[in-house]
CSV table of C-alpha atoms and ligand atoms in Angstrom, one decimal:
chain,number,residue,atom,x,y,z
O,11,MET,CA,-20.9,22.3,6.0
O,12,ASP,CA,-19.7,20.6,9.1
O,13,GLU,CA,-18.5,17.0,9.4
O,14,THR,CA,-21.6,15.9,11.3
O,15,ASP,CA,-24.2,17.0,8.9
O,16,SER,CA,-22.6,15.5,5.8
O,17,GLN,CA,-25.2,13.5,3.9
O,18,ILE,CA,-23.4,10.4,3.0
O,19,THR,CA,-25.9,7.9,1.7
O,20,CYS,CA,-24.9,5.1,4.0
O,21,ALA,CA,-26.5,4.9,7.4
O,22,ASP,CA,-24.8,7.7,9.3
O,23,SER,CA,-25.1,5.8,12.6
O,24,SER,CA,-22.9,3.1,11.3
O,25,VAL,CA,-20.4,5.7,10.1
O,26,ASP,CA,-20.3,7.2,13.6
O,27,LYS,CA,-19.8,3.8,15.2
O,28,LEU,CA,-16.9,3.2,12.9
O,29,SER,CA,-15.4,6.6,13.1
O,30,HIS,CA,-13.1,6.3,16.0
O,31,LEU,CA,-12.3,2.6,16.2
O,32,LYS,CA,-8.8,1.5,16.0
O,33,ARG,CA,-7.8,-0.5,13.0
O,34,ASN,CA,-7.7,-3.8,14.8
O,35,GLU,CA,-11.0,-3.2,16.4
O,36,VAL,CA,-12.5,-2.4,13.1
O,37,LYS,CA,-11.2,-5.6,11.6
O,38,SER,CA,-12.3,-7.8,14.4
O,39,CYS,CA,-15.8,-6.5,15.1
O,40,PRO,CA,-18.8,-7.6,13.0
O,41,LEU,CA,-19.0,-4.6,10.7
O,42,PRO,CA,-22.1,-2.8,9.9
O,43,GLU,CA,-21.5,-2.9,6.1
O,44,LEU,CA,-21.9,0.5,4.8
O,45,HIS,CA,-22.5,-0.9,1.4
O,46,GLY,CA,-22.7,-4.6,1.2
O,47,ALA,CA,-21.3,-6.7,-1.5
O,48,ASP,CA,-24.7,-8.1,-2.4
O,49,GLU,CA,-26.6,-4.8,-2.5
O,50,MET,CA,-28.0,-4.1,-6.0
O,51,LEU,CA,-27.3,-0.5,-7.1
O,52,PRO,CA,-29.8,1.6,-9.0
O,53,GLU,CA,-29.1,2.5,-12.7
O,54,LEU,CA,-27.7,5.9,-13.5
O,55,ASN,CA,-29.9,7.3,-16.3
O,56,LYS,CA,-29.4,11.0,-16.6
O,57,SER,CA,-30.6,12.1,-20.1
O,58,CYS,CA,-29.8,15.8,-20.2
O,59,LEU,CA,-27.7,18.3,-18.4
O,60,THR,CA,-29.4,20.8,-16.1
O,61,ASN,CA,-28.4,24.5,-16.0
O,62,PRO,CA,-26.3,24.0,-12.8
O,63,ASP,CA,-24.6,21.1,-14.5
O,64,ILE,CA,-23.8,23.3,-17.5
O,65,LEU,CA,-22.4,26.0,-15.3
O,66,ARG,CA,-20.4,23.5,-13.1
O,67,TYR,CA,-18.8,21.6,-16.0
O,68,SER,CA,-18.7,24.4,-18.5
O,69,ARG,CA,-14.8,24.5,-18.7
O,70,GLN,CA,-14.7,20.9,-19.8
O,71,LEU,CA,-18.0,20.9,-21.7
O,72,VAL,CA,-16.5,23.2,-24.3
O,73,LEU,CA,-13.7,20.8,-25.1
O,74,PRO,CA,-14.6,19.2,-28.5
O,75,ASP,CA,-13.4,15.8,-27.5
O,76,LEU,CA,-15.7,15.7,-24.5
O,77,GLY,CA,-18.7,17.9,-25.1
O,78,VAL,CA,-22.2,17.4,-23.9
O,79,GLN,CA,-22.3,13.7,-25.0
O,80,GLY,CA,-19.1,12.9,-23.1
O,81,GLN,CA,-20.3,14.7,-20.0
O,82,LEU,CA,-23.6,12.7,-20.1
O,83,LYS,CA,-21.7,9.5,-20.5
O,84,LEU,CA,-19.6,10.5,-17.4
O,85,SER,CA,-22.7,11.1,-15.4
O,86,LYS,CA,-24.0,7.7,-16.3
O,87,ALA,CA,-20.7,5.9,-15.5
O,88,SER,CA,-19.8,4.1,-12.3
O,89,VAL,CA,-16.3,3.6,-11.0
O,90,LEU,CA,-15.0,1.5,-8.2
O,91,VAL,CA,-11.9,2.9,-6.5
O,92,ILE,CA,-10.1,0.1,-4.6
O,93,GLY,CA,-8.0,1.6,-1.9
O,94,CYS,CA,-8.6,5.1,-0.5
O,95,GLY,CA,-5.0,5.9,0.1
O,96,GLY,CA,-2.3,7.8,-1.8
O,97,LEU,CA,-3.6,6.9,-5.2
O,98,GLY,CA,-7.3,6.5,-4.3
O,99,CYS,CA,-7.6,10.1,-3.0
O,100,PRO,CA,-6.6,11.9,-6.2
O,101,VAL,CA,-8.5,9.4,-8.4
O,102,ALA,CA,-11.7,9.8,-6.4
O,103,GLN,CA,-11.3,13.6,-6.1
O,104,TYR,CA,-10.9,14.3,-9.8
O,105,LEU,CA,-13.6,11.8,-10.8
O,106,ALA,CA,-16.0,13.4,-8.4
O,107,ALA,CA,-15.1,16.9,-9.5
O,108,SER,CA,-15.5,15.9,-13.2
O,109,GLY,CA,-19.1,14.6,-12.6
O,110,ILE,CA,-18.8,10.9,-12.6
O,111,GLY,CA,-22.2,9.3,-11.8
O,112,ARG,CA,-21.4,6.9,-9.0
O,113,LEU,CA,-18.2,6.3,-7.1
O,114,GLY,CA,-17.6,3.2,-5.0
O,115,LEU,CA,-14.9,3.8,-2.4
O,116,LEU,CA,-13.5,0.6,-1.0
O,117,ASP,CA,-10.9,0.3,1.8
O,118,TYR,CA,-10.7,-1.8,5.0
O,119,ASP,CA,-8.4,0.6,6.8
O,120,VAL,CA,-8.7,3.7,9.0
O,121,VAL,CA,-6.9,7.0,8.7
O,122,GLU,CA,-3.5,7.3,10.4
O,123,MET,CA,-1.2,10.2,11.0
O,124,SER,CA,1.4,8.9,8.6
O,125,ASN,CA,-1.2,8.9,5.8
O,126,LEU,CA,-1.8,12.6,5.8
O,127,HIS,CA,1.2,13.8,3.7
O,128,ARG,CA,-0.3,12.1,0.7
O,129,GLN,CA,-3.8,10.9,1.3
O,130,VAL,CA,-5.1,14.4,1.0
O,131,LEU,CA,-8.8,13.9,1.3
O,132,HIS,CA,-8.4,12.9,4.9
O,133,GLY,CA,-7.4,15.3,7.7
O,134,GLU,CA,-6.3,15.5,11.3
O,135,ASN,CA,-9.9,15.3,12.4
O,136,ARG,CA,-10.3,12.0,10.6
O,137,LEU,CA,-7.7,10.0,12.5
O,138,GLY,CA,-9.1,6.6,13.3
O,139,MET,CA,-12.0,7.0,10.8
O,140,SER,CA,-12.7,4.6,8.0
O,141,LYS,CA,-10.9,5.8,5.0
O,142,SER,CA,-13.7,5.1,2.6
O,143,VAL,CA,-16.1,7.0,4.8
O,144,SER,CA,-13.6,9.9,5.1
O,145,VAL,CA,-13.2,10.2,1.4
O,146,ALA,CA,-17.0,10.1,0.8
O,147,LYS,CA,-17.5,12.8,3.5
O,148,THR,CA,-14.9,15.1,1.9
O,149,LEU,CA,-16.1,14.6,-1.7
O,150,ARG,CA,-19.8,15.1,-0.7
O,151,LYS,CA,-18.8,18.7,-0.1
O,152,LEU,CA,-17.0,19.0,-3.5
O,153,ASN,CA,-19.8,17.6,-5.6
O,154,SER,CA,-23.0,16.5,-4.0
O,155,ALA,CA,-24.5,15.3,-7.3
O,156,VAL,CA,-22.2,12.2,-7.3
O,157,VAL,CA,-23.5,9.0,-5.6
O,158,TYR,CA,-20.8,7.9,-3.1
O,159,LEU,CA,-20.8,4.4,-1.9
O,160,PRO,CA,-18.2,3.7,0.8
O,161,TYR,CA,-17.4,0.1,1.5
O,162,HIS,CA,-15.4,-0.4,4.7
O,163,ILE,CA,-14.3,-3.9,3.9
O,164,SER,CA,-11.4,-5.9,2.7
O,165,LEU,CA,-11.8,-7.0,-0.9
O,166,ASN,CA,-11.4,-10.8,-1.0
O,167,PRO,CA,-12.3,-13.7,-3.2
O,168,GLU,CA,-15.7,-14.1,-1.6
O,169,ASN,CA,-16.9,-10.5,-2.2
O,170,ALA,CA,-14.9,-9.3,-5.2
O,171,LEU,CA,-17.1,-10.5,-8.0
O,172,GLN,CA,-20.3,-9.2,-6.5
O,173,ILE,CA,-18.9,-5.8,-5.9
O,174,ILE,CA,-16.9,-5.4,-9.1
O,175,GLN,CA,-19.6,-6.5,-11.5
O,176,GLN,CA,-21.7,-3.5,-10.3
O,177,TYR,CA,-19.3,-1.0,-11.7
O,178,ASP,CA,-18.3,0.0,-15.3
O,179,ILE,CA,-14.6,0.8,-14.6
O,180,ILE,CA,-12.3,-0.3,-11.8
O,181,ALA,CA,-9.4,1.7,-10.5
O,182,ASP,CA,-6.8,-0.4,-8.6
O,183,CYS,CA,-5.3,1.9,-6.0
O,184,SER,CA,-4.3,-0.8,-3.7
O,185,ASP,CA,-0.8,-1.5,-2.4
O,186,ASN,CA,-0.3,-5.3,-2.4
O,187,VAL,CA,0.3,-8.1,-4.8
O,188,PRO,CA,-2.5,-10.5,-3.7
O,189,THR,CA,-5.1,-7.7,-4.2
O,190,ARG,CA,-3.7,-6.9,-7.6
O,191,TYR,CA,-4.2,-10.5,-8.8
O,192,LEU,CA,-7.6,-10.7,-7.2
O,193,VAL,CA,-8.7,-7.4,-8.8
O,194,ASN,CA,-7.3,-8.5,-12.2
O,195,ASP,CA,-8.9,-11.9,-12.3
O,196,THR,CA,-12.2,-10.5,-11.1
O,197,CYS,CA,-12.2,-7.8,-13.8
O,198,VAL,CA,-11.4,-10.4,-16.4
O,199,LEU,CA,-14.3,-12.5,-15.3
O,200,ALA,CA,-16.7,-9.6,-15.1
O,201,GLY,CA,-15.3,-8.0,-18.3
O,202,LYS,CA,-14.4,-4.7,-16.7
O,203,PRO,CA,-11.5,-2.4,-17.8
O,204,LEU,CA,-9.0,-2.0,-15.0
O,205,VAL,CA,-6.9,1.2,-14.6
O,206,SER,CA,-4.0,0.2,-12.4
O,207,ALA,CA,-1.3,2.2,-10.8
O,208,SER,CA,1.4,2.2,-8.2
O,209,ALA,CA,3.6,4.7,-6.5
O,210,LEU,CA,6.7,4.1,-4.3
O,211,ARG,CA,9.6,6.3,-3.2
O,212,TRP,CA,10.0,8.8,-6.1
O,213,GLU,CA,8.5,6.6,-8.8
O,214,GLY,CA,5.1,5.8,-10.2
O,215,GLN,CA,3.6,3.5,-12.8
O,216,LEU,CA,0.4,3.3,-14.6
O,217,THR,CA,-1.3,1.1,-17.2
O,218,VAL,CA,-4.8,0.0,-18.3
O,219,TYR,CA,-5.6,-3.8,-18.3
O,220,ASN,CA,-8.4,-5.7,-19.9
O,221,TYR,CA,-9.5,-2.9,-22.2
O,222,HIS,CA,-11.0,-4.4,-25.3
O,223,GLN,CA,-8.5,-7.0,-26.5
O,224,GLY,CA,-5.6,-5.5,-24.4
O,225,PRO,CA,-3.5,-7.6,-22.0
O,226,CYS,CA,-4.4,-8.3,-18.4
O,227,TYR,CA,-2.1,-8.1,-15.3
O,228,ARG,CA,-1.5,-11.9,-15.5
O,229,CYS,CA,-0.5,-11.6,-19.2
O,230,LEU,CA,2.4,-9.5,-18.0
O,231,PHE,CA,3.0,-11.1,-14.6
O,232,PRO,CA,2.0,-14.8,-14.8
O,233,LYS,CA,3.8,-15.3,-11.4
O,234,PRO,CA,4.0,-13.0,-8.4
O,235,PRO,CA,7.5,-11.7,-7.5
O,236,PRO,CA,9.2,-13.3,-4.5
O,237,SER,CA,7.6,-11.8,-1.5
O,238,GLU,CA,10.9,-10.7,0.1
O,239,THR,CA,11.5,-8.5,-3.0
O,240,VAL,CA,8.2,-6.5,-2.6
O,241,THR,CA,8.4,-3.2,-0.9
O,242,ASN,CA,5.6,-1.0,0.3
O,243,CYS,CA,5.3,2.6,1.3
O,244,ALA,CA,5.8,1.8,5.0
O,245,ASP,CA,9.1,0.0,4.2
O,246,GLY,CA,10.4,2.0,1.2
O,247,GLY,CA,8.8,5.4,1.8
O,248,VAL,CA,7.0,7.6,-0.8
O,249,LEU,CA,7.0,11.3,-1.6
O,250,GLY,CA,3.4,12.4,-1.2
O,251,ILE,CA,3.3,14.3,-4.5
O,252,VAL,CA,4.2,11.1,-6.5
O,253,PRO,CA,0.8,9.3,-5.9
O,254,GLY,CA,-0.8,12.7,-6.4
O,255,ILE,CA,0.6,12.9,-10.0
O,256,ILE,CA,0.1,9.2,-10.9
O,257,GLY,CA,-3.4,9.1,-9.3
O,258,SER,CA,-4.4,12.2,-11.3
O,259,LEU,CA,-3.3,10.4,-14.5
O,260,GLN,CA,-5.2,7.3,-13.4
O,261,ALA,CA,-8.3,9.5,-13.0
O,262,LEU,CA,-7.7,10.8,-16.5
O,263,GLU,CA,-7.6,7.3,-18.0
O,264,VAL,CA,-10.8,6.5,-16.2
O,265,LEU,CA,-12.4,9.6,-17.4
O,266,LYS,CA,-11.4,8.9,-21.0
O,267,ILE,CA,-12.9,5.4,-20.9
O,268,ALA,CA,-16.0,6.6,-19.0
O,269,SER,CA,-16.7,9.3,-21.6
O,270,GLY,CA,-16.3,7.0,-24.5
O,271,MET,CA,-12.7,8.0,-25.5
O,272,ALA,CA,-9.9,5.4,-25.9
O,273,PRO,CA,-7.5,5.3,-23.0
O,274,SER,CA,-3.9,6.2,-23.8
O,275,TYR,CA,-2.3,3.4,-21.7
O,276,SER,CA,-3.9,0.2,-22.8
O,277,GLY,CA,-0.8,-1.9,-23.8
O,278,VAL,CA,1.4,0.9,-22.7
O,279,LEU,CA,3.1,1.3,-19.4
O,280,LEU,CA,3.8,4.8,-18.1
O,281,MET,CA,6.9,5.1,-15.9
O,282,PHE,CA,7.4,8.3,-13.9
O,283,ASP,CA,10.6,9.2,-12.2
O,284,ALA,CA,10.1,12.2,-10.0
O,285,LEU,CA,13.8,12.6,-9.2
O,286,GLU,CA,14.8,12.9,-12.8
O,287,GLY,CA,11.6,14.7,-13.8
O,288,ARG,CA,11.0,12.1,-16.5
O,289,PHE,CA,8.0,10.4,-18.0
O,290,ARG,CA,8.5,7.3,-20.2
O,291,ASN,CA,6.0,5.3,-22.2
O,292,ILE,CA,6.9,1.7,-22.7
O,293,LYS,CA,5.0,-0.5,-25.1
O,294,ILE,CA,4.1,-3.7,-23.3
O,295,ARG,CA,3.4,-7.2,-24.7
O,296,GLY,CA,-0.1,-7.9,-25.8
O,297,LYS,CA,-2.5,-10.5,-24.6
O,298,LYS,CA,-0.8,-13.8,-23.8
O,299,ASN,CA,-2.4,-16.7,-25.6
O,300,ASP,CA,-2.1,-19.0,-22.7
O,301,CYS,CA,-2.8,-16.4,-19.9
O,302,ALA,CA,-4.3,-18.2,-16.9
O,303,ALA,CA,-6.8,-15.4,-16.5
O,304,CYS,CA,-7.8,-13.9,-19.8
O,305,SER,CA,-7.2,-16.6,-22.4
O,306,ASN,CA,-10.5,-18.2,-21.4
O,307,PRO,CA,-12.3,-15.8,-19.0
O,308,SER,CA,-15.3,-18.1,-18.4
O,309,GLU,CA,-12.9,-20.6,-16.9
O,310,THR,CA,-11.0,-18.0,-14.8
O,311,ALA,CA,-11.1,-19.2,-11.2
O,312,ILE,CA,-11.1,-16.3,-8.8
O,313,LEU,CA,-11.5,-18.4,-5.7
O,314,GLN,CA,-7.9,-19.3,-5.4
O,315,ASP,CA,-6.0,-18.4,-2.2
O,316,TYR,CA,-4.3,-15.2,-3.4
O,317,GLU,CA,-2.3,-14.7,-0.2
O,318,ALA,CA,-0.8,-18.3,-0.5
O,319,PHE,CA,-0.2,-17.7,-4.3
O,320,CYS,CA,1.8,-14.5,-3.6
O,321,GLY,CA,3.3,-15.6,-0.3
O,322,SER,CA,2.2,-12.3,1.3
O,323,SER,CA,-0.8,-10.8,3.0
O,324,ALA,CA,-3.5,-8.6,1.4
O,325,SER,CA,-4.2,-6.7,4.6
O,326,ASP,CA,-1.2,-6.6,6.8
O,327,LYS,CA,0.3,-3.2,6.8
O,328,CYS,CA,3.8,-4.6,7.1
O,329,ARG,CA,5.2,-7.6,5.4
O,330,MET,CA,6.5,-10.0,8.0
O,331,LEU,CA,9.4,-12.3,7.1
O,332,ARG,CA,9.9,-15.5,8.9
O,333,LEU,CA,13.6,-16.3,8.2
O,334,LEU,CA,14.8,-17.0,11.7
O,335,SER,CA,13.7,-19.6,14.3
O,336,ARG,CA,12.4,-18.4,17.6
O,337,ASP,CA,15.7,-19.0,19.4
O,338,GLU,CA,17.5,-16.8,16.9
O,339,ARG,CA,15.3,-13.9,17.9
O,340,LEU,CA,14.8,-11.7,21.0
O,341,SER,CA,11.6,-10.0,21.8
O,342,VAL,CA,12.0,-6.4,22.8
O,343,GLU,CA,11.3,-7.4,26.4
O,344,GLU,CA,14.1,-10.0,26.3
O,345,TYR,CA,16.4,-7.4,24.7
O,346,LYS,CA,15.6,-4.9,27.5
O,347,ARG,CA,16.5,-7.6,30.1
O,348,LEU,CA,19.8,-8.2,28.4
O,349,LEU,CA,20.5,-4.5,28.5
O,350,ASP,CA,19.5,-4.2,32.1
O,351,ASP,CA,21.7,-7.2,32.9
O,352,HIS,CA,24.7,-5.5,31.2
O,353,VAL,CA,25.3,-8.5,28.9
O,354,PRO,CA,28.1,-7.5,26.6
O,355,HIS,CA,27.0,-7.4,23.0
O,356,ILE,CA,27.0,-5.3,19.9
O,357,LEU,CA,23.6,-3.8,18.8
O,358,MET,CA,23.8,-3.4,15.0
O,359,ASP,CA,21.2,-1.1,13.5
O,360,VAL,CA,20.8,-2.2,9.8
O,361,ARG,CA,18.5,0.5,8.6
O,362,PRO,CA,19.4,2.9,5.8
O,363,GLN,CA,21.0,6.2,6.8
O,364,PRO,CA,17.8,8.4,6.5
O,365,GLU,CA,16.0,6.3,9.0
O,366,VAL,CA,18.9,6.3,11.4
O,367,ASP,CA,18.9,10.1,11.1
O,368,ILE,CA,15.3,10.1,12.3
O,369,CYS,CA,16.0,8.1,15.5
O,370,ARG,CA,18.3,5.4,16.9
O,371,LEU,CA,19.1,3.6,20.1
O,372,PRO,CA,22.2,5.5,21.3
O,373,HIS,CA,24.3,2.5,22.1
O,374,SER,CA,23.8,1.0,18.6
O,375,ILE,CA,26.4,0.9,15.8
O,376,HIS,CA,25.1,1.5,12.3
O,377,ILE,CA,25.8,-0.9,9.5
O,378,PRO,CA,23.2,-0.7,6.7
O,379,LEU,CA,21.9,-3.9,5.4
O,380,LYS,CA,22.9,-2.9,1.9
O,381,GLY,CA,26.6,-2.7,3.0
O,382,LEU,CA,26.3,-6.2,4.5
O,383,GLU,CA,24.5,-7.7,1.5
O,384,GLU,CA,27.3,-6.4,-0.7
O,385,LYS,CA,29.8,-7.7,1.8
O,386,ASN,CA,31.3,-4.3,1.6
O,387,GLU,CA,34.9,-4.4,3.1
O,388,LYS,CA,34.5,-1.1,4.9
O,389,TRP,CA,31.5,-2.3,6.9
O,390,VAL,CA,32.8,-5.8,7.4
O,391,SER,CA,36.1,-4.6,8.8
O,392,PHE,CA,34.3,-2.0,11.0
O,393,LEU,CA,32.2,-4.9,12.4
O,394,ARG,CA,35.4,-7.0,13.0
O,395,THR,CA,36.9,-4.1,14.9
O,396,LYS,CA,33.8,-3.7,17.1
O,397,ILE,CA,33.8,-7.5,17.8
O,398,ALA,CA,37.5,-7.3,18.8
O,399,GLU,CA,36.7,-4.4,21.1
O,400,LEU,CA,33.9,-6.4,22.7
O,401,ILE,CA,36.2,-9.3,23.4
O,402,THR,CA,38.9,-7.1,24.8
O,403,ALA,CA,36.5,-5.1,27.0
O,404,GLY,CA,34.4,-7.9,28.4
O,405,ASN,CA,35.3,-10.8,30.7
O,406,ARG,CA,33.2,-13.1,28.5
O,407,THR,CA,34.2,-14.3,25.2
O,408,GLU,CA,30.9,-14.6,23.4
O,409,LYS,CA,30.8,-12.5,20.3
O,410,THR,CA,27.1,-11.5,20.5
O,411,VAL,CA,25.8,-9.4,17.7
O,412,ILE,CA,22.2,-8.3,17.8
O,413,THR,CA,20.6,-6.8,14.8
O,414,ILE,CA,17.7,-4.3,14.8
O,415,CYS,CA,15.7,-2.5,12.1
O,416,LYS,CA,12.4,-0.7,11.9
O,417,LEU,CA,10.0,-3.8,12.0
O,418,GLY,CA,12.1,-6.9,12.3
O,419,ASN,CA,12.4,-7.9,8.6
O,420,ASP,CA,15.8,-6.6,7.5
O,421,SER,CA,17.3,-7.5,10.9
O,422,GLN,CA,16.5,-11.2,10.1
O,423,ILE,CA,18.2,-10.9,6.7
O,424,ALA,CA,21.2,-9.3,8.4
O,425,VAL,CA,21.4,-12.3,10.9
O,426,LYS,CA,21.5,-14.7,8.0
O,427,ILE,CA,24.4,-12.7,6.4
O,428,LEU,CA,26.3,-12.5,9.7
O,429,GLN,CA,25.9,-16.3,10.1
O,430,ASP,CA,27.4,-16.7,6.7
O,431,LEU,CA,30.3,-14.3,7.4
O,432,PHE,CA,31.2,-15.2,11.0
O,433,GLY,CA,29.2,-18.4,11.7
O,434,LYS,CA,32.2,-20.6,11.7
O,435,GLU,CA,34.0,-18.6,14.4
O,436,ASP,CA,33.9,-19.8,17.9
O,437,LEU,CA,31.3,-18.4,20.2
O,438,PHE,CA,29.7,-16.2,17.6
O,439,ILE,CA,26.1,-15.6,18.3
O,440,ALA,CA,23.8,-13.5,16.0
O,441,LYS,CA,20.2,-12.7,16.8
O,442,ASP,CA,17.7,-10.1,15.9
O,443,VAL,CA,15.2,-8.0,17.8
O,444,GLN,CA,11.7,-9.1,16.8
O,445,GLY,CA,9.4,-6.3,15.8
O,446,GLY,CA,12.4,-3.9,15.7
O,447,LEU,CA,12.3,-0.3,16.9
O,448,MET,CA,8.6,0.1,16.4
O,449,ALA,CA,8.0,-2.8,18.9
O,450,TRP,CA,10.5,-1.0,21.2
O,451,ALA,CA,8.5,2.2,20.9
O,452,GLU,CA,5.2,0.3,21.5
O,453,ASN,CA,6.2,-1.9,24.4
O,454,ILE,CA,9.4,-0.5,26.1
O,455,ASP,CA,9.8,3.2,25.5
O,456,PRO,CA,6.7,5.2,24.6
O,457,MET,CA,8.9,8.3,24.1
O,458,PHE,CA,10.8,6.6,21.2
O,459,PRO,CA,9.7,8.1,17.9
O,460,ARG,CA,7.3,6.1,15.6
O,461,TYR,CA,7.5,6.6,11.9
V,519,ATP,N1,-7.8,-6.0,-0.3
V,519,ATP,C1,-8.0,-4.8,0.0
V,519,ATP,N2,-9.2,-4.4,0.4
V,519,ATP,C2,-9.5,-3.1,0.8
V,519,ATP,N3,-8.5,-2.2,0.9
V,519,ATP,C3,-7.3,-2.5,0.5
V,519,ATP,C4,-6.9,-3.8,0.1
V,519,ATP,N4,-5.6,-3.8,-0.2
V,519,ATP,C5,-5.2,-2.6,0.0
V,519,ATP,N5,-6.1,-1.8,0.4
V,519,ATP,C6,-6.0,-0.3,0.7
V,519,ATP,O1,-5.3,0.3,-0.3
V,519,ATP,C7,-4.8,1.5,0.2
V,519,ATP,C8,-3.4,1.7,-0.4
V,519,ATP,O2,-3.0,3.0,-0.2
V,519,ATP,P1,-1.6,3.4,0.5
V,519,ATP,O3,-0.6,2.4,0.2
V,519,ATP,O4,-1.3,4.8,0.1
V,519,ATP,O5,-2.0,3.4,2.0
V,519,ATP,P2,-1.5,2.7,3.4
V,519,ATP,O6,-1.6,1.3,3.3
V,519,ATP,O7,-2.2,3.4,4.5
V,519,ATP,O8,0.0,3.2,3.5
V,519,ATP,P3,1.2,2.9,4.5
V,519,ATP,O9,1.9,1.7,3.9
V,519,ATP,O10,2.0,4.1,4.5
V,519,ATP,O11,0.6,2.6,5.8
V,519,ATP,C9,-4.7,1.4,1.7
V,519,ATP,O12,-5.5,2.3,2.3
V,519,ATP,C10,-5.2,-0.1,2.0
V,519,ATP,O13,-5.9,-0.2,3.2
V,520,ZN,ZN1,-4.2,-12.1,-19.4
């Protein structure tokens, strides 16, 4: 079947309108909601398996723990997958293949090239398309008996309860802390089990919240971590297979709950280390008596400002630190002028080595942020040598060090450390390049690689 004749149940005209919009356009235009938050969904009430069902699911039907009754329960169950990215793809794929009744697919974002190594339900022909629609289109070809409901929206405190209460089980496949708190609190309020997972670099985690008397996310994490300590896939990287593995396990937990079995990870945290090839199960604390969310669910307020609570955004792709004042920063245009005017300076690239191996500005020196943070003598004396060379070579005596990284976060931290190390010296100036090398690629040099 070709892309164009896929029978996604949402209005296909709205899908087409969305398909090739850029992310910002999608966010800013009034969206034709593919499935609105307030739309009531029909009940799933399959009472027996048809012959095609029996053939399709035969290999799992013969499993004594599942059987016909389990399969029928699956067919009557509905699951909301929040985030159609690295985790959401395998979760949705295995649930669809297993014969879940209804799959809600929620994501505000569109498919990008850097998604394809792990978000395996999208493809090159889907670039710019709504992720939720793309997943629905792919899965329609895998199992057309499942009802797919794509929501091309951002889950927020205004719509979360209306959507979540229409599903039996929730899979959190999102990638940011405000969304995790929002999903948790809403699941507590609506009384829904929440299968939650994360994947970053070579590691993955998985647990089930709010299942029977089990703990919720807030029982474990009453307060969010400091926003500057939170890394996402764009910052930290992720091996595509890791969310593939964790997402498959997430689907397994959902399937167990949906078919009437007990999940394995309620009150237990699975930690997967792909480098070591090791899975570890850690027993986690039970329900907290004074948990702000689940100790008294009817009182749980989900209308708090989750972004303010967490100090980070639920929709920005990149976290943006604001450590420096405007005059401690150079825009890429200002930095280009400084280069064109041959102003003596040191450009210090503070990214980790693997990123420098991908691309760098040829005149930069490389001192990784980690080396600076540890005040590593090797790097500090290397920088002192470079500053001495700058003073000897130039007619001017300003010791100007400009830091740069991928997006302009680590470069700000580097400026703070430099100010601490050299700030008392005469004529020492430290600034960073706002937006980093990706802003350089965007606004100055279109040939510079983006990653
Ligand atoms: N509040 C939210 N509402 C809707 N979708 C969300 C929300 N929070 C996160 N998501 C979605 O969850 C998905 C998480 O998946 P993943 O981290 O693999 O993708 P990504 O954000 O595209 O990755 P990258 O960081 O590499 O760009 C994203 O597609 C993101 O758009
Ligand atoms: Zn709790």
